[in-house]
């Protein structure tokens, strides 16, 4: 793998992480280009054309990451106009973009139509009417897929389960036919696909297969009514091991899905993997500021906070935390690894065995997905720098934010206010 020890030193490919931290400072996200390529190819190898893969941009949207994927022929799944602009800036093509999300604004729809995106994944009847109106104004025809909620339990964290009836996402299976009929009557819409996305960090193929059966049944019904559905997009959600979880058998799932789809005649399959492409390709490097022993607990206070990597605070997510330079023979006390942000929820790990002292570097593993993209400036903390390594070289792909930029655009009241 891409993050391994050489002696007692943690490396990213052939770069010593301690050297990167010295050069670029901490907190620092370090990504491995080789790992991104490897993950992508694991999907692509089992997914022959005409089936399509659209990387879910929100997992990690740095333009260098998007560019690596664009060069591999990736399509992109976006959830905002901003993400479309990023994809284009990174060398992606609009026609390879699918636009998901429950709250698309008129402006975002107009922008996406002007750029000529591949498909809208529509999440409500009201959105369908809005896209019709904007497409009519532009005198174009909008390619449409309906995101249908298959009502399967993905057995994941409640915040990232999206395929249940109780979730805000998608159109209920029971309403789908009616919304399709309506769409088929609207002159500026081309109703060509169905999609679903049942959640994230799913570690069993069963929920995906259950969802696909329901989607196949829907496609058969729609075709029987004369609505020619030509693609099925099964979304993303492929889980990765963060702790000791058994790996999801992605290739097995991809093969079963294609087998089943053969019975459907002319049907292109699409997927929107995010986490599974970038999750294990990045680490967050942070420096120990203080060791604070206590009667109840010992704390390692580090220079990264929940504003840099939110997943532990938001989902109680587990991330391995390792020493960048291992000390031989040192005691490994039980510690909580916590940040400087003024919230008790500001932590990276509880009850870890770690030998570290002031100035030591730690790496929070598997931080490539939903890491930097969820970062904020809470507590007026500049967002971290990002580096991508490729073999023995490293490129700064995002500079650390300068402090003054954090209040740029803010204004004092006038003299007599
Ligand atoms: C977030 C999201 C994805 C990607 O999910 P992962 O769990 O990162 O694979 C795909 N499709 C949609 C619609 C999403 O919202």
Coordinates of C-alpha atoms and ligand atoms in Angstrom, one line a residue:
X1 CA 0.0 0.0 0.0
X2 CA 0.9 3.6 -0.3
X3 CA 1.4 4.5 3.4
X4 CA 4.1 2.2 4.9
X5 CA 6.9 2.3 7.3
X6 CA 10.5 2.2 6.1
X7 CA 12.3 1.5 9.3
X8 CA 10.5 3.6 11.9
X9 CA 9.5 6.3 9.5
X10 CA 6.1 6.5 7.9
X11 CA 6.2 7.1 4.1
X12 CA 3.7 8.2 1.5
X13 CA 4.9 6.3 -1.5
X14 CA 8.6 7.3 -1.5
X15 CA 8.3 10.5 0.5
X16 CA 9.0 10.6 4.2
X17 CA 6.0 12.2 5.8
X18 CA 8.2 13.9 8.4
X19 CA 10.0 15.7 5.5
X20 CA 6.7 16.8 4.0
X21 CA 5.5 18.1 7.4
X22 CA 8.7 20.0 7.8
X23 CA 8.4 21.6 4.3
X24 CA 4.7 22.3 4.3
X25 CA 3.8 22.5 8.0
X26 CA 0.9 20.9 9.9
X27 CA -2.0 20.1 9.9
X28 CA -1.3 18.7 6.4
X29 CA -3.3 16.3 4.1
X30 CA -1.0 14.0 2.1
X31 CA -2.5 12.1 -0.8
X32 CA -0.9 9.3 -2.8
X33 CA -1.5 9.6 -6.6
X34 CA -0.7 5.9 -7.1
X35 CA -3.3 4.9 -4.6
X36 CA -6.0 7.0 -6.3
X37 CA -5.1 5.4 -9.7
X38 CA -5.1 1.9 -8.2
X39 CA -8.5 2.3 -6.6
X40 CA -10.0 3.7 -9.8
X41 CA -8.6 0.9 -11.9
X42 CA -10.0 -1.7 -9.5
X43 CA -13.5 -0.4 -10.4
X44 CA -12.7 0.3 -14.1
X45 CA -11.3 -3.3 -14.6
X46 CA -14.7 -4.8 -13.7
X47 CA -16.8 -2.2 -15.5
X48 CA -16.4 -2.4 -19.3
X49 CA -17.9 0.2 -21.6
X50 CA -20.6 1.3 -22.2
X51 CA -21.0 1.2 -18.4
X52 CA -19.9 4.4 -16.8
X53 CA -18.1 5.5 -13.6
X54 CA -18.8 8.9 -12.2
X55 CA -16.5 9.8 -9.2
X56 CA -18.5 11.6 -6.5
X57 CA -16.7 14.9 -6.3
X58 CA -17.8 15.8 -2.7
X59 CA -15.6 13.0 -1.3
X60 CA -12.4 15.0 -2.3
X61 CA -12.8 17.8 -4.7
X62 CA -9.2 19.2 -4.9
X63 CA -8.7 20.0 -8.6
X64 CA -5.5 17.9 -8.7
X65 CA -7.4 14.8 -7.5
X66 CA -10.2 15.5 -10.1
X67 CA -7.5 16.0 -12.8
X68 CA -5.9 12.6 -12.0
X69 CA -9.3 11.0 -12.4
X70 CA -10.3 12.9 -15.5
X71 CA -7.1 11.7 -17.2
X72 CA -8.2 8.1 -16.4
X73 CA -11.5 8.8 -18.2
X74 CA -13.6 9.4 -15.2
X75 CA -17.0 10.9 -15.2
X76 CA -18.1 13.0 -12.2
X77 CA -21.1 13.0 -9.9
X78 CA -21.7 16.6 -8.6
X79 CA -24.0 18.0 -6.0
X80 CA -23.7 21.8 -6.7
X81 CA -22.8 24.3 -9.4
X82 CA -19.6 24.9 -7.5
X83 CA -18.6 21.3 -8.0
X84 CA -19.3 21.6 -11.7
X85 CA -17.1 24.6 -12.0
X86 CA -14.3 22.6 -10.2
X87 CA -14.7 19.7 -12.5
X88 CA -14.4 22.0 -15.5
X89 CA -11.4 23.8 -14.0
X90 CA -9.8 20.4 -13.4
X91 CA -10.1 19.3 -17.1
X92 CA -13.2 17.2 -16.8
X93 CA -15.9 17.4 -19.4
X94 CA -19.5 18.6 -18.8
X95 CA -21.0 15.7 -20.8
X96 CA -19.4 13.2 -18.4
X97 CA -21.1 14.9 -15.4
X98 CA -24.3 13.8 -13.6
X99 CA -25.8 16.3 -11.2
X100 CA -27.3 14.9 -8.0
X101 CA -28.7 16.8 -5.0
X102 CA -32.1 17.6 -3.5
X103 CA -31.9 21.4 -3.6
X104 CA -30.7 22.5 -7.1
X105 CA -31.3 26.2 -7.5
X106 CA -32.5 27.8 -10.8
X107 CA -29.0 29.3 -11.3
X108 CA -27.3 25.9 -10.8
X109 CA -29.7 24.3 -13.3
X110 CA -29.2 27.1 -15.9
X111 CA -25.4 26.8 -15.5
X112 CA -25.5 23.0 -15.9
X113 CA -27.6 23.3 -19.0
X114 CA -25.4 25.9 -20.5
X115 CA -22.4 23.7 -20.0
X116 CA -24.2 20.7 -21.4
X117 CA -24.0 18.2 -18.5
X118 CA -24.7 14.5 -19.1
X119 CA -27.7 14.1 -16.9
X120 CA -29.7 15.6 -14.0
X121 CA -30.5 13.1 -11.2
X122 CA -33.8 14.6 -10.3
X123 CA -35.0 14.2 -6.7
X124 CA -38.6 15.6 -6.6
X125 CA -41.6 16.4 -8.8
X126 CA -41.0 20.1 -8.2
X127 CA -37.4 19.9 -9.4
X128 CA -38.7 18.3 -12.6
X129 CA -41.0 21.2 -13.3
X130 CA -38.2 23.7 -12.5
X131 CA -35.7 22.0 -14.9
X132 CA -38.5 22.0 -17.6
X133 CA -38.9 25.8 -17.1
X134 CA -35.2 26.6 -17.3
X135 CA -34.7 24.3 -20.3
X136 CA -37.6 25.9 -22.1
X137 CA -36.1 29.4 -21.5
X138 CA -32.8 28.2 -23.0
X139 CA -34.5 26.3 -25.8
X140 CA -32.8 23.0 -25.0
X141 CA -33.7 19.6 -23.9
X142 CA -32.5 18.4 -20.5
X143 CA -31.3 14.8 -20.0
X144 CA -33.1 13.4 -17.0
X145 CA -32.9 10.5 -14.6
X146 CA -35.2 10.2 -11.6
X147 CA -33.6 9.4 -8.3
X148 CA -35.9 6.8 -6.8
X149 CA -35.8 5.8 -3.2
X150 CA -35.8 2.0 -3.1
X151 CA -36.5 1.9 0.6
X152 CA -33.7 -0.5 1.6
X153 CA -31.8 -0.4 4.9
X154 CA -28.2 0.1 4.1
X155 CA -27.2 -0.7 7.7
X156 CA -24.9 2.2 8.0
X157 CA -24.7 5.2 10.3
X158 CA -28.1 7.0 10.4
X159 CA -26.6 10.3 9.1
X160 CA -25.3 8.5 6.0
X161 CA -28.3 6.2 5.2
X162 CA -30.1 7.8 2.4
X163 CA -32.3 5.1 0.9
X164 CA -35.0 4.8 3.5
X165 CA -38.6 6.2 3.2
X166 CA -37.8 8.5 6.0
X167 CA -34.9 10.2 4.2
X168 CA -35.1 13.5 2.4
X169 CA -33.5 12.1 -0.8
X170 CA -35.2 10.9 -3.9
X171 CA -38.7 10.1 -5.0
X172 CA -40.7 7.4 -3.2
X173 CA -40.9 4.2 -5.3
X174 CA -44.7 4.4 -5.0
X175 CA -44.7 7.9 -6.7
X176 CA -42.0 7.1 -9.3
X177 CA -44.3 6.0 -12.1
X178 CA -46.5 9.0 -11.9
X179 CA -43.6 11.5 -11.8
X180 CA -42.1 9.7 -14.9
X181 CA -45.4 10.0 -16.8
X182 CA -45.4 13.7 -16.0
X183 CA -41.8 14.1 -17.1
X184 CA -42.5 12.2 -20.4
X185 CA -45.2 14.8 -21.2
X186 CA -42.9 17.8 -20.7
X187 CA -41.3 18.9 -24.0
X188 CA -37.9 20.0 -22.8
X189 CA -37.1 16.9 -20.8
X190 CA -35.6 13.7 -22.1
X191 CA -36.5 11.0 -19.5
X192 CA -33.8 8.5 -20.0
X193 CA -32.6 7.0 -16.7
X194 CA -33.3 6.0 -13.1
X195 CA -30.9 6.3 -10.2
X196 CA -30.6 5.6 -6.5
X197 CA -28.0 6.1 -3.8
X198 CA -28.9 4.2 -0.7
X199 CA -26.2 5.5 1.6
X200 CA -22.5 5.6 2.4
X201 CA -19.9 3.3 4.0
X202 CA -21.9 0.2 3.1
X203 CA -19.9 -3.0 3.7
X204 CA -22.2 -5.7 2.3
X205 CA -23.3 -6.2 -1.3
X206 CA -26.8 -7.3 -0.2
X207 CA -28.4 -3.9 0.2
X208 CA -27.1 -2.9 -3.2
X209 CA -28.5 -6.0 -4.8
X210 CA -31.8 -5.6 -3.1
X211 CA -32.0 -2.0 -4.3
X212 CA -31.0 -3.1 -7.9
X213 CA -33.9 -5.6 -8.0
X214 CA -36.4 -2.9 -7.1
X215 CA -34.9 -0.6 -9.7
X216 CA -35.0 -3.3 -12.4
X217 CA -38.6 -3.9 -11.6
X218 CA -39.3 -0.2 -12.0
X219 CA -37.5 -0.1 -15.3
X220 CA -39.6 -3.0 -16.6
X221 CA -42.8 -1.2 -15.6
X222 CA -41.8 2.1 -17.2
X223 CA -40.7 0.4 -20.4
X224 CA -44.1 -1.4 -20.5
X225 CA -45.7 2.0 -20.5
X226 CA -43.5 3.1 -23.4
X227 CA -41.0 5.1 -21.4
X228 CA -37.6 4.1 -22.8
X229 CA -35.2 3.9 -19.9
X230 CA -31.7 3.5 -21.2
X231 CA -29.6 3.8 -18.0
X232 CA -29.6 2.7 -14.4
X233 CA -27.3 4.6 -12.0
X234 CA -26.8 2.7 -8.7
X235 CA -25.0 5.5 -7.0
X236 CA -22.0 5.2 -4.6
X237 CA -21.7 4.1 -1.0
X238 CA -19.0 1.4 -1.2
X239 CA -17.5 1.1 2.3
X240 CA -13.9 0.9 3.1
X241 CA -12.3 -0.7 6.2
X242 CA -11.4 2.0 8.8
X243 CA -10.8 -0.4 11.6
X244 CA -11.1 -4.2 11.3
X245 CA -14.1 -4.4 9.1
X246 CA -14.2 -7.1 6.4
X247 CA -13.7 -5.5 3.0
X248 CA -16.7 -5.1 0.7
X249 CA -16.3 -7.4 -2.4
X250 CA -16.7 -4.7 -5.0
X251 CA -15.7 -6.7 -8.0
X252 CA -18.2 -9.5 -7.0
X253 CA -20.9 -6.9 -6.8
X254 CA -20.0 -5.2 -10.1
X255 CA -20.1 -8.6 -11.8
X256 CA -23.4 -9.7 -10.3
X257 CA -25.0 -6.4 -11.2
X258 CA -23.9 -6.7 -14.8
X259 CA -25.1 -10.3 -15.0
X260 CA -28.5 -9.2 -13.8
X261 CA -28.6 -6.2 -16.1
X262 CA -28.0 -8.5 -19.2
X263 CA -31.6 -9.6 -18.8
X264 CA -32.7 -6.0 -19.2
X265 CA -31.6 -5.6 -22.8
X266 CA -30.2 -2.2 -23.7
X267 CA -29.3 -0.8 -20.4
X268 CA -26.2 1.2 -19.5
X269 CA -25.1 0.9 -15.9
X270 CA -23.5 3.7 -13.9
X271 CA -21.9 4.0 -10.5
X272 CA -20.9 7.0 -8.4
X273 CA -18.1 5.9 -6.1
X274 CA -16.6 8.5 -3.8
X275 CA -15.1 7.2 -0.6
X276 CA -13.9 4.0 -2.2
X277 CA -11.8 5.9 -4.7
X278 CA -10.1 8.3 -2.3
X279 CA -10.7 7.3 1.3
X280 CA -7.5 5.2 1.9
X281 CA -5.4 7.5 -0.4
X282 CA -4.9 10.2 2.1
X283 CA -3.7 10.8 5.7
X284 CA -3.9 13.9 7.8
X285 CA -0.6 14.7 9.5
X286 CA -0.8 16.6 12.8
X287 CA 1.8 17.7 15.4
X288 CA 1.5 17.0 19.1
X289 CA 1.3 20.3 21.0
X290 CA 1.0 19.0 24.5
X291 CA 0.8 15.8 26.5
X292 CA -1.7 16.3 29.3
X293 CA -1.9 13.4 31.7
X294 CA -4.8 13.3 34.1
X295 CA -6.4 11.2 36.8
X296 CA -9.3 10.0 34.6
X297 CA -7.8 10.3 31.2
X298 CA -4.6 11.3 29.4
X299 CA -4.8 13.7 26.5
X300 CA -2.6 14.2 23.5
X301 CA -3.5 17.7 22.2
X302 CA -2.7 18.0 18.6
X303 CA -2.6 21.0 16.2
X304 CA -5.4 19.7 14.0
X305 CA -9.0 20.0 15.0
X306 CA -12.5 19.0 14.1
X307 CA -12.6 21.9 11.7
X308 CA -9.9 20.0 9.7
X309 CA -11.3 16.5 9.9
X310 CA -14.9 16.3 11.1
X311 CA -15.8 12.7 10.7
X312 CA -15.0 11.6 14.3
X313 CA -17.0 14.5 15.7
X314 CA -19.9 14.2 13.3
X315 CA -20.3 10.4 12.9
X316 CA -18.2 9.1 15.8
X317 CA -16.2 7.7 13.0
X318 CA -13.1 5.6 13.8
X319 CA -9.7 6.5 12.2
X320 CA -6.5 4.8 13.0
X321 CA -3.9 7.1 14.4
X322 CA -0.2 6.2 14.1
X323 CA 3.1 7.8 14.9
X324 CA 4.9 9.2 11.9
X325 CA 8.2 8.4 13.6
X326 CA 8.0 5.3 15.8
X327 CA 9.9 5.4 19.1
X328 CA 11.4 2.0 20.1
X329 CA 10.7 0.7 23.6
X330 CA 8.7 3.7 24.8
X331 CA 5.6 3.1 27.0
X332 CA 2.4 3.5 25.1
X333 CA 0.0 5.1 27.5
X334 CA -3.7 5.1 26.9
X335 CA -4.6 8.6 25.5
X336 CA -7.4 10.5 23.9
X337 CA -6.2 12.4 20.8
X338 CA -8.0 15.7 20.8
X339 CA -7.8 19.0 19.0
X340 CA -7.6 22.7 20.1
X341 CA -11.2 23.6 19.2
X342 CA -13.5 24.7 22.0
X343 CA -15.8 21.7 21.8
X344 CA -15.8 18.5 23.8
X345 CA -16.6 16.8 20.5
X346 CA -13.3 17.9 19.1
X347 CA -11.5 14.6 19.1
X348 CA -9.8 12.1 16.7
X349 CA -9.6 9.1 18.8
X350 CA -10.5 7.8 22.3
X351 CA -8.4 5.4 24.4
X352 CA -5.6 4.8 22.0
X353 CA -2.2 3.4 22.9
X354 CA 0.3 5.9 21.6
X355 CA 3.7 7.0 22.6
X356 CA 4.1 10.6 21.6
X357 CA 5.5 13.8 23.1
X358 CA 5.4 17.4 22.3
X359 CA 6.6 18.1 18.7
X360 CA 6.0 14.5 17.5
X361 CA 3.9 13.9 14.4
X362 CA 0.9 11.7 14.1
X363 CA -0.9 10.5 11.0
X364 CA -4.7 10.1 11.1
X365 CA -5.2 7.4 8.5
X366 CA -7.9 7.0 5.8
X367 CA -8.5 10.7 5.7
X368 CA -8.7 11.1 1.9
X369 CA -12.5 11.1 1.7
X370 CA -14.8 13.6 3.5
X371 CA -11.7 15.0 5.2
X372 CA -10.6 18.3 3.6
X373 CA -13.9 18.7 1.8
X374 CA -15.8 19.0 5.1
X375 CA -13.2 21.3 6.7
X376 CA -14.3 24.7 8.0
X377 CA -12.7 27.8 9.5
X378 CA -14.4 27.3 12.9
X379 CA -12.4 29.0 15.6
X380 CA -10.7 31.2 12.9
X381 CA -8.5 28.3 11.9
X382 CA -7.0 28.4 8.4
X383 CA -7.8 25.3 6.5
X384 CA -4.8 22.8 6.1
X385 CA -2.5 22.5 3.2
X386 CA -2.8 19.6 0.8
X387 CA 0.0 17.7 -0.9
X388 CA 0.0 15.0 -3.5
X389 CA 2.9 12.6 -3.7
X390 CA 3.9 10.7 -6.8
X391 CA 6.9 8.4 -6.2
X392 CA 9.6 10.4 -4.6
X393 CA 8.2 13.8 -5.5
X394 CA 5.5 15.9 -3.9
X395 CA 3.3 18.7 -5.2
X396 CA 1.6 21.3 -3.0
X397 CA -1.9 21.0 -4.4
X398 CA -3.5 23.5 -2.0
X399 CA -1.7 26.1 0.0
X400 CA -2.5 26.6 3.6
X401 CA -5.0 29.5 3.9
X402 CA -3.4 32.7 4.9
X403 CA -4.9 34.1 8.0
X404 CA -6.0 37.5 6.5
X405 CA -8.1 35.6 3.9
X406 CA -10.3 34.4 6.7
X407 CA -11.9 37.8 7.2
X408 CA -11.7 38.9 3.6
X409 CA -15.0 40.2 2.5
X410 CA -16.0 41.2 6.1
X411 CA -16.8 44.8 6.7
X412 CA -16.8 47.2 9.7
X413 CA -19.9 49.3 10.2
X414 CA -19.6 52.9 9.0
X415 CA -18.3 55.7 11.3
X416 CA -21.8 56.7 12.5
X417 CA -23.5 53.3 12.5
Ligands
LIG1 C1 -22.2 11.2 -1.6 C2 -22.8 10.6 -2.8 C3 -22.1 9.6 -3.5 C4 -20.8 9.1 -3.0 O1 -20.9 8.3 -1.9 P1 -19.7 7.4 -1.4 O2 -20.2 6.8 -0.1 O3 -18.6 8.4 -1.1 O4 -19.3 6.5 -2.4 C5 -22.7 9.2 -4.7 N1 -23.9 9.6 -5.1 C6 -24.6 10.5 -4.4 C7 -25.9 11.0 -5.0 C8 -24.1 11.1 -3.3 O5 -24.8 12.0 -2.6

